Short mmCIF file of C-alpha atoms in Angstrom, two decimals:
data_model
loop_
_atom_site.label_atom_id
_atom_site.label_comp_id
_atom_site.label_asym_id
_atom_site.label_seq_id
_atom_site.Cartn_x
_atom_site.Cartn_y
_atom_site.Cartn_z
CA UNK B 7 -11.19 -12.79 29.16
CA UNK B 8 -13.23 -12.99 25.56
CA UNK B 9 -16.89 -14.48 24.74
CA UNK B 10 -15.45 -16.56 22.23
CA UNK B 11 -12.76 -19.36 21.97
CA UNK B 12 -11.61 -22.01 19.55
CA UNK B 13 -11.88 -25.91 20.15
CA UNK B 14 -9.13 -27.38 18.35
CA UNK B 15 -10.49 -30.97 17.98
CA UNK B 16 -13.29 -29.99 16.50
CA UNK B 17 -12.30 -27.06 14.57
CA UNK B 18 -15.18 -24.91 15.58
CA UNK B 19 -15.47 -21.49 16.94
CA UNK B 20 -17.58 -21.43 20.03
CA UNK B 21 -19.98 -18.40 21.43
CA UNK B 22 -20.15 -18.40 24.56
CA UNK B 23 -23.08 -15.69 24.88
CA UNK B 24 -25.28 -18.24 22.78
CA UNK B 25 -27.79 -20.91 24.77
CA UNK B 26 -26.04 -23.37 22.35
CA UNK B 27 -22.64 -22.00 21.94
CA UNK B 28 -23.25 -21.30 18.05
CA UNK B 29 -23.37 -25.54 17.54
CA UNK B 30 -26.58 -27.12 18.18
CA UNK B 31 -25.73 -30.03 17.25
CA UNK B 32 -23.53 -30.97 20.42
CA UNK B 33 -25.75 -30.45 23.44
CA UNK B 34 -23.05 -31.78 25.89
CA UNK B 35 -20.53 -29.31 24.29
CA UNK B 36 -20.77 -26.69 27.67
CA UNK B 37 -20.19 -29.41 30.00
CA UNK B 38 -17.20 -30.70 27.96
CA UNK B 39 -15.48 -27.03 28.07
CA UNK B 40 -16.40 -26.33 31.58
CA UNK B 41 -14.48 -29.64 32.56
CA UNK B 42 -11.56 -28.56 34.97
CA UNK B 43 -8.38 -28.32 33.64
CA UNK B 44 -6.94 -31.29 35.56
CA UNK B 45 -9.06 -33.95 33.72
CA UNK B 46 -9.46 -32.57 30.15
CA UNK B 47 -6.33 -32.19 27.43
CA UNK B 48 -4.51 -28.70 28.11
CA UNK B 49 -4.50 -27.31 24.65
CA UNK B 50 -8.17 -27.85 24.03
CA UNK B 51 -9.25 -24.39 23.57
CA UNK B 52 -7.31 -21.74 21.93
CA UNK B 53 -7.69 -18.25 22.24
CA UNK B 54 -9.22 -16.91 18.56
CA UNK B 55 -6.67 -13.95 18.55
CA UNK B 56 -3.74 -16.15 18.65
CA UNK B 57 -4.88 -17.78 15.63
CA UNK B 58 -5.13 -14.89 13.86
CA UNK B 59 -1.12 -14.13 15.58
CA UNK B 60 -2.06 -10.96 17.78
CA UNK B 61 -2.88 -12.36 20.81
CA UNK B 62 -1.76 -9.98 23.56
CA UNK B 63 -1.76 -12.29 26.20
CA UNK B 64 1.16 -14.16 25.17
CA UNK B 65 3.51 -10.77 25.44
CA UNK B 66 2.79 -11.16 29.26
CA UNK B 67 3.98 -14.61 30.03
CA UNK B 68 0.54 -16.08 29.11
CA UNK B 69 -0.30 -19.35 27.34
CA UNK B 70 -2.24 -19.16 24.19
CA UNK B 71 -4.46 -21.62 25.82
CA UNK B 72 -8.12 -21.15 27.29
CA UNK B 73 -10.10 -22.12 30.13
CA UNK B 74 -13.71 -21.25 30.97
CA UNK B 75 -14.79 -19.33 33.60
CA UNK B 76 -18.35 -18.07 34.95
CA UNK B 77 -18.41 -14.08 35.36
CA UNK B 78 -20.90 -11.63 37.23
CA UNK B 79 -21.02 -7.92 35.60
CA UNK B 80 -23.77 -5.63 36.61
CA UNK B 81 -25.85 -8.18 38.41
CA UNK B 82 -25.71 -10.80 35.11
CA UNK B 83 -23.67 -13.90 34.74
CA UNK B 84 -22.01 -15.15 31.76
CA UNK B 85 -19.01 -17.54 30.43
CA UNK B 86 -16.21 -15.98 29.15
CA UNK B 87 -12.62 -17.71 28.22
CA UNK B 88 -9.40 -17.05 30.15
CA UNK B 89 -5.95 -17.32 29.16
CA UNK B 90 -4.33 -19.97 31.14
CA UNK B 91 -1.00 -19.65 32.71
CA UNK B 92 2.53 -21.42 31.18
CA UNK B 93 3.02 -23.77 33.01
CA UNK B 94 5.80 -23.18 35.52
CA UNK B 95 9.06 -25.12 36.29
CA UNK B 96 10.61 -24.11 39.60
CA UNK B 97 13.91 -22.32 39.18
CA UNK B 98 16.75 -24.14 41.40
CA UNK B 99 16.54 -21.42 44.25
CA UNK B 100 12.57 -22.16 44.50
CA UNK B 101 13.45 -25.88 44.43
CA UNK B 102 16.26 -25.43 46.92
CA UNK B 103 14.21 -23.47 49.44
CA UNK B 104 11.28 -26.24 48.98
CA UNK B 105 13.46 -29.27 49.83
CA UNK B 106 14.95 -27.08 52.81
CA UNK B 107 11.48 -26.06 54.23
CA UNK B 108 10.29 -29.50 54.15
CA UNK B 109 13.78 -30.92 55.99
CA UNK B 110 13.16 -28.44 58.54
CA UNK B 111 9.53 -29.04 59.31
CA UNK B 112 9.79 -32.71 59.69
CA UNK B 113 13.30 -32.58 61.93
CA UNK B 114 11.66 -29.96 64.12
CA UNK B 115 8.83 -32.17 64.22
CA UNK B 116 11.01 -35.31 64.95
CA UNK B 117 12.76 -33.18 67.76
CA UNK B 118 9.53 -32.66 69.44
CA UNK B 119 8.18 -36.44 69.40
CA UNK B 120 5.44 -35.97 66.72
CA UNK B 121 5.03 -37.94 63.69
CA UNK B 122 6.63 -36.22 60.44
CA UNK B 123 5.90 -37.60 56.37
CA UNK B 124 7.58 -35.98 54.12
CA UNK B 125 5.69 -36.40 50.39
CA UNK B 126 3.18 -38.42 52.20
CA UNK B 127 0.48 -39.68 50.00
CA UNK B 128 -3.27 -40.30 50.70
CA UNK B 129 -4.35 -43.73 50.47
CA UNK B 130 -6.44 -43.30 47.71
CA UNK B 131 -3.54 -41.50 46.42
CA UNK B 132 -5.43 -38.28 45.60
CA UNK B 133 -3.81 -36.10 48.33
CA UNK B 134 0.02 -35.83 48.56
CA UNK B 135 1.42 -33.30 51.26
CA UNK B 136 4.96 -31.93 51.56
CA UNK B 137 4.98 -32.86 55.60
CA UNK B 138 2.10 -34.22 57.40
CA UNK B 139 2.86 -33.88 60.90
CA UNK B 140 0.34 -35.63 63.26
CA UNK B 141 0.37 -34.61 66.83
CA UNK B 142 -0.71 -36.98 70.17
CA UNK B 143 -4.20 -36.84 69.97
CA UNK B 144 -4.08 -37.75 66.43
CA UNK B 145 -4.43 -33.96 64.56
CA UNK B 146 -2.94 -33.71 61.64
CA UNK B 147 -1.36 -30.76 59.97
CA UNK B 148 -0.57 -31.05 56.37
CA UNK B 149 2.60 -28.28 55.51
CA UNK B 150 2.86 -27.11 52.16
CA UNK B 151 6.10 -25.32 51.67
CA UNK B 152 4.90 -22.82 48.30
CA UNK B 153 7.69 -20.90 46.77
CA UNK B 154 7.10 -21.70 43.27
CA UNK B 155 3.85 -19.77 41.64
CA UNK B 156 0.86 -21.57 41.96
CA UNK B 157 -3.05 -20.30 40.91
CA UNK B 158 -5.91 -19.94 43.15
CA UNK B 159 -7.80 -22.10 42.14
CA UNK B 160 -5.12 -25.22 43.27
CA UNK B 161 -4.47 -23.97 46.38
CA UNK B 162 -8.59 -23.96 46.98
CA UNK B 163 -8.81 -27.24 45.31
CA UNK B 164 -6.16 -28.91 47.38
CA UNK B 165 -7.48 -27.38 50.54
CA UNK B 166 -10.38 -28.93 49.78
CA UNK B 167 -9.15 -32.43 49.08
CA UNK B 168 -6.68 -32.27 51.94
CA UNK B 169 -9.58 -31.27 54.70
CA UNK B 170 -11.72 -34.35 53.23
CA UNK B 171 -9.15 -36.89 54.66
CA UNK B 172 -9.29 -34.95 57.56
CA UNK B 173 -6.18 -33.15 57.44
CA UNK B 174 -5.63 -29.23 58.37
CA UNK B 175 -3.74 -27.68 55.37
CA UNK B 176 -1.02 -25.17 56.46
CA UNK B 177 0.72 -23.25 53.50
CA UNK B 178 3.68 -21.51 53.63
CA UNK B 179 4.96 -18.55 51.58
CA UNK B 180 7.29 -15.85 51.41
CA UNK B 181 5.86 -13.34 49.47
CA UNK B 182 2.58 -11.41 50.21
CA UNK B 183 1.29 -11.86 47.13
CA UNK B 184 0.97 -15.26 46.83
CA UNK B 185 -2.54 -16.92 46.25
CA UNK B 186 -2.81 -18.78 48.98
CA UNK B 187 -2.94 -15.99 51.61
CA UNK B 188 -6.81 -15.83 52.54
CA UNK B 189 -7.89 -19.08 50.77
CA UNK B 190 -6.41 -21.44 53.12
CA UNK B 191 -4.87 -21.26 56.59
CA UNK B 192 -1.45 -20.22 56.00
CA UNK B 193 1.54 -18.42 57.24
CA UNK B 194 4.11 -15.79 55.71
CA UNK B 195 7.98 -16.39 56.59
CA UNK B 196 10.52 -14.10 55.61
CA UNK B 197 12.55 -14.56 52.26
CA UNK B 198 15.49 -16.81 53.60
CA UNK B 199 17.79 -18.28 51.20
CA UNK B 200 18.17 -22.23 51.05
CA UNK B 201 21.01 -21.84 53.11
CA UNK B 202 19.25 -20.14 56.06
CA UNK B 203 15.96 -22.36 55.90
CA UNK B 204 18.08 -25.43 56.73
CA UNK B 205 20.28 -23.77 59.45
CA UNK B 206 19.05 -22.95 63.18
CA UNK B 207 18.30 -19.50 62.46
CA UNK B 208 15.29 -18.67 63.97
CA UNK B 209 11.99 -18.06 61.51
CA UNK B 210 9.62 -15.82 62.42
CA UNK B 211 6.27 -15.96 60.88
CA UNK B 212 5.60 -12.61 59.78
CA UNK B 213 1.95 -12.86 58.57
CA UNK B 214 -0.78 -15.24 59.42
CA UNK B 215 -0.79 -14.96 62.80
CA UNK B 216 -3.02 -12.99 65.09
CA UNK B 217 -4.40 -12.56 68.93
CA UNK B 218 -7.42 -11.64 69.91
CA UNK B 219 -7.59 -8.15 72.08
CA UNK B 220 -10.44 -6.54 73.39
CA UNK B 221 -10.72 -3.15 75.19
CA UNK B 222 -13.66 -0.50 76.07
CA UNK B 223 -13.80 2.42 73.50
CA UNK B 224 -12.81 5.50 76.48
CA UNK B 225 -10.67 8.84 76.11
CA UNK B 226 -7.94 7.17 78.08
CA UNK B 227 -7.93 3.48 75.77
CA UNK B 228 -4.72 3.29 74.46
CA UNK B 229 -6.28 2.36 70.70
CA UNK B 230 -8.23 4.80 68.95
CA UNK B 231 -12.17 3.83 68.41
CA UNK B 232 -11.39 1.94 64.53
CA UNK B 233 -14.88 3.09 63.73
CA UNK B 234 -14.63 6.90 64.26
CA UNK B 235 -10.59 7.42 65.15
CA UNK B 236 -11.84 9.05 68.53
CA UNK B 237 -13.70 7.05 71.37
CA UNK B 238 -17.48 5.59 71.36
CA UNK B 239 -17.91 3.94 74.98
CA UNK B 240 -18.56 0.94 73.15
CA UNK B 241 -16.58 -2.53 73.35
CA UNK B 242 -14.42 -3.71 70.41
CA UNK B 243 -12.77 -6.86 69.81
CA UNK B 244 -10.61 -7.81 66.90
CA UNK B 245 -7.52 -9.98 66.01
CA UNK B 246 -3.95 -8.34 65.63
CA UNK B 247 -0.74 -9.27 64.59
CA UNK B 248 1.51 -9.69 67.61
CA UNK B 249 3.51 -6.39 67.26
CA UNK B 250 0.49 -4.51 67.37
CA UNK B 251 -1.27 -6.12 70.41
CA UNK B 252 -1.43 -4.44 73.73
CA UNK B 253 0.83 -5.22 75.04
CA UNK B 254 2.70 -6.62 72.46
CA UNK B 255 2.56 -10.28 71.98
CA UNK B 256 6.30 -12.37 71.33
CA UNK B 257 6.28 -13.30 67.34
CA UNK B 258 5.52 -17.05 66.39
CA UNK B 259 8.48 -18.72 64.95
CA UNK B 260 7.79 -21.41 62.61
CA UNK B 261 9.54 -24.16 64.55
CA UNK B 262 6.87 -23.40 67.24
CA UNK B 263 4.33 -23.52 64.91
CA UNK B 264 5.06 -26.49 63.94
CA UNK B 265 4.51 -27.99 66.84
CA UNK B 266 1.54 -25.59 68.12
CA UNK B 267 -0.43 -26.58 65.68
CA UNK B 268 -0.23 -30.07 66.05
CA UNK B 269 -0.94 -30.04 69.62
CA UNK B 270 -3.93 -27.99 69.38
CA UNK B 271 -2.22 -24.94 70.82
CA UNK B 272 -2.63 -22.75 67.68
CA UNK B 273 -5.81 -23.55 65.50
CA UNK B 274 -6.96 -21.94 62.35
CA UNK B 275 -9.83 -19.39 62.14
CA UNK B 276 -12.04 -18.57 59.70
CA UNK B 277 -14.01 -15.13 60.32
CA UNK B 278 -16.42 -13.69 57.81
CA UNK B 279 -17.16 -10.13 57.08
CA UNK B 280 -19.56 -8.65 58.49
CA UNK B 281 -21.24 -6.75 55.56
CA UNK B 282 -20.27 -9.70 53.25
CA UNK B 283 -19.81 -13.03 54.27
CA UNK B 284 -17.93 -13.75 51.05
CA UNK B 285 -14.79 -11.83 52.70
CA UNK B 286 -13.09 -14.32 54.70
CA UNK B 287 -10.14 -13.55 56.60
CA UNK B 288 -8.03 -16.60 57.42
CA UNK B 289 -5.38 -17.09 60.33
CA UNK B 290 -3.67 -18.74 63.01
CA UNK B 291 -4.84 -18.02 66.40
CA UNK B 292 -4.27 -19.25 70.11
CA UNK B 293 -6.82 -21.89 70.85
CA UNK B 294 -7.96 -19.84 74.11
CA UNK B 295 -7.92 -17.08 72.14
CA UNK B 296 -10.54 -18.79 69.73
CA UNK B 297 -12.48 -20.15 72.84
CA UNK B 298 -13.14 -16.22 73.86
CA UNK B 299 -14.07 -15.36 70.36
CA UNK B 300 -16.60 -18.20 70.13
CA UNK B 301 -18.11 -17.28 73.68
CA UNK B 302 -18.57 -13.72 72.56
CA UNK B 303 -19.71 -13.76 69.06
CA UNK B 304 -20.38 -17.61 68.80
CA UNK B 305 -18.57 -20.74 66.35
CA UNK B 306 -17.56 -19.16 62.95
CA UNK B 307 -18.43 -21.85 61.12
CA UNK B 308 -16.34 -24.71 59.37
CA UNK B 309 -12.53 -23.23 58.61
CA UNK B 310 -12.42 -25.37 55.69
CA UNK B 311 -16.02 -24.97 53.81
CA UNK B 312 -17.48 -26.52 50.76
CA UNK B 313 -17.32 -23.81 47.94
CA UNK B 314 -20.63 -22.37 47.83
CA UNK B 315 -22.78 -21.95 44.62
CA UNK B 316 -21.53 -19.12 41.92
CA UNK B 317 -23.54 -15.88 42.98
CA UNK B 318 -25.22 -14.41 40.22
CA UNK B 319 -27.99 -17.19 39.15
CA UNK B 320 -28.27 -18.18 35.56
CA UNK B 321 -26.44 -17.29 32.93
CA UNK B 322 -27.85 -15.00 30.27
CA UNK B 323 -27.51 -13.83 27.20
CA UNK B 324 -24.70 -11.18 26.32
CA UNK B 325 -23.03 -9.90 23.14
CA UNK B 326 -20.34 -11.74 21.65
CA UNK B 327 -16.54 -10.58 21.75
CA UNK B 328 -13.79 -12.95 20.43
CA UNK B 329 -11.25 -10.32 20.92
CA UNK B 330 -8.28 -10.99 23.67
CA UNK B 331 -8.58 -8.59 26.30
CA UNK B 332 -5.72 -9.75 28.43
CA UNK B 333 -4.27 -6.67 30.52
CA UNK B 334 -7.70 -4.32 30.36
CA UNK B 335 -9.36 -3.87 33.61
CA UNK B 336 -11.34 -7.00 34.39
CA UNK B 337 -11.47 -9.52 36.18
CA UNK B 338 -8.09 -12.17 36.35
CA UNK B 339 -8.58 -15.90 35.80
CA UNK B 340 -5.67 -16.68 38.77
CA UNK B 341 -6.05 -14.17 41.23
CA UNK B 342 -9.81 -12.69 41.00
CA UNK B 343 -10.58 -10.92 44.54
CA UNK B 344 -9.20 -8.01 45.82
CA UNK B 345 -7.06 -8.10 49.19
CA UNK B 346 -8.99 -7.63 52.17
CA UNK B 347 -8.03 -7.49 56.02
CA UNK B 348 -6.20 -4.89 57.72
CA UNK B 349 -2.86 -5.81 58.74
CA UNK B 350 -3.49 -3.84 61.89
CA UNK B 351 -6.79 -5.66 63.11
CA UNK B 352 -9.16 -7.93 61.16
CA UNK B 353 -12.26 -9.35 62.04
CA UNK B 354 -13.23 -6.34 64.33
CA UNK B 355 -16.47 -6.74 66.16
CA UNK B 356 -18.34 -3.51 68.32
CA UNK B 357 -21.06 -4.32 70.57
CA UNK B 358 -22.35 -2.36 73.66
CA UNK B 359 -22.36 -4.65 76.54
CA UNK B 360 -20.13 -7.76 77.87
CA UNK B 361 -22.28 -10.39 77.09
CA UNK B 362 -23.82 -12.18 80.53
CA UNK B 363 -22.46 -15.37 79.78
CA UNK B 364 -18.97 -14.25 80.00
CA UNK B 365 -19.12 -13.48 83.60
CA UNK B 366 -17.61 -15.85 85.64
CA UNK B 367 -19.08 -16.18 88.83
CA UNK B 368 -16.68 -18.22 91.72
CA UNK B 369 -17.81 -21.23 93.17
CA UNK B 370 -19.10 -20.49 96.83
CA UNK B 371 -17.36 -23.22 98.96
CA UNK B 372 -18.22 -24.56 102.36
CA UNK B 373 -14.79 -23.62 103.54
CA UNK B 374 -12.75 -25.20 106.05
CA UNK B 375 -14.26 -28.49 107.66
CA UNK B 376 -12.12 -28.98 110.59
CA UNK B 377 -12.53 -30.29 113.90
CA UNK B 378 -11.72 -27.76 117.01
CA UNK B 379 -8.83 -30.45 118.16
CA UNK B 380 -7.26 -30.09 114.45
CA UNK B 381 -7.75 -26.10 114.91
CA UNK B 382 -5.84 -26.29 118.08
CA UNK B 383 -2.78 -28.27 116.30
CA UNK B 384 -2.83 -25.89 113.34
CA UNK B 385 -2.84 -22.76 115.66
CA UNK B 386 0.10 -24.31 117.87
CA UNK B 387 1.92 -25.04 114.67
CA UNK B 388 2.09 -21.68 113.26
CA UNK B 389 2.28 -19.97 116.68
CA UNK B 390 -1.46 -17.96 116.15
CA UNK B 391 -5.12 -18.33 118.25
CA UNK B 392 -7.17 -21.12 116.76
CA UNK B 393 -10.15 -19.71 114.81
CA UNK B 394 -13.95 -20.90 113.75
CA UNK B 395 -16.89 -19.96 111.81
CA UNK B 396 -19.69 -18.75 114.20
CA UNK B 397 -22.87 -16.33 114.58
CA UNK B 398 -22.64 -12.95 115.24
CA UNK B 399 -24.16 -12.82 119.31
CA UNK B 400 -26.31 -9.92 118.05
CA UNK B 401 -27.72 -10.51 114.35
CA UNK B 402 -27.07 -14.20 113.81
CA UNK B 403 -25.33 -13.68 111.14
CA UNK B 404 -21.56 -16.00 110.36
CA UNK B 405 -18.54 -14.12 111.46
CA UNK B 406 -14.72 -15.40 111.32
CA UNK B 407 -13.78 -15.07 115.31
CA UNK B 408 -11.24 -16.29 117.92
CA UNK B 409 -11.43 -18.76 120.55
CA UNK B 410 -11.93 -17.58 123.92
CA UNK B 411 -12.55 -13.53 123.73
CA UNK B 412 -15.56 -12.63 125.01
CA UNK B 413 -18.35 -11.40 122.57
CA UNK B 414 -17.95 -11.72 119.07
CA UNK B 415 -20.13 -9.30 117.09
CA UNK B 416 -20.33 -8.84 112.94
CA UNK B 417 -18.67 -5.42 111.48
CA UNK B 418 -22.12 -4.22 111.00
CA UNK B 419 -23.38 -4.52 114.13
CA UNK B 420 -19.85 -3.48 115.95
CA UNK B 421 -20.82 -0.16 113.76
CA UNK B 422 -24.09 0.41 115.27
CA UNK B 423 -23.10 -0.11 118.83
CA UNK B 424 -20.31 2.35 118.53
CA UNK B 425 -22.56 4.97 117.04
CA UNK B 426 -24.77 4.89 119.99
#
């Protein structure tokens, strides 16, 4: 990343460390160069080192064209220029797998009586979905089969646009390095070729689906304490991969997720970190587990929240640095967040007592409301003596008793009589 960039239309060098960008005669320049890339010319801003013929980014498959982003370091926020990726044309294999996955999702949905639209577009034309699956209750799942490279910003932007249309996005990838992971509802599958995807072969969801696990941390527990590796005597709860549940949960197949997500059996969850709310984990979970989690810890908020303000406050002036720093230890444009989450347990919580609201008191029924004649008929049909609820002959408490057998006393009164 650099603090200098060349404006190809005006033919000027821009110093991002200066309040006026080094050109006081253009007050709207900052707004112009920070316009999202999809709304301006891609080749508007150029790397200064590229103009001198020594740009290192191009040696690593990046383009010489730049975008402007904020970067926070040492508590200060400043504008920096970052290289845009080279526009990627999907390979024939990527295109074939993409088409096969779309066809499979649509085929499964229609086989189970769901509505499926391939390459569905919103009424305003802003949102296009690979496969839009609609359940019986109007729940809409926007499946995106993502086999070609994509930027993290594109994932967030398209997911927000889908959510604004009432569509729950569901991104499918076959690599654990995809930017879709953790940035939107997602699922990772095996790296099958297009023939396996198109076949009836079962496709398992290897990551992105989790189940709730709860346990008391005792020496006899099958799980060790997530805090100290031993046992702490407290309660723990967290989200685990199916194979790591106790007992193990069966893995979820892609075909089942197509139906279960549209029916509401599986729902997307967004779990903010306890220490850093920005460290968000996203996953698909059984709706019953989601409800149980909400009972214990309360709702976790909207699964697709709007983007928050950029942390760090106003931009501060920093020393100019126009050199290309591609490849150095710094933030990257496409994937600036570290990998978060634990492959075993995610969103682990510890508490001392089970919340009182989780206790379920069984309703106290009135018992059988039958007449003496009905009791006699039932006793005759089952070959037993008629019975009824009656008072204890000594203390008056209600007891079960058989008719016609002398004095009827409760167990406590009989015990007292026996002790005498």
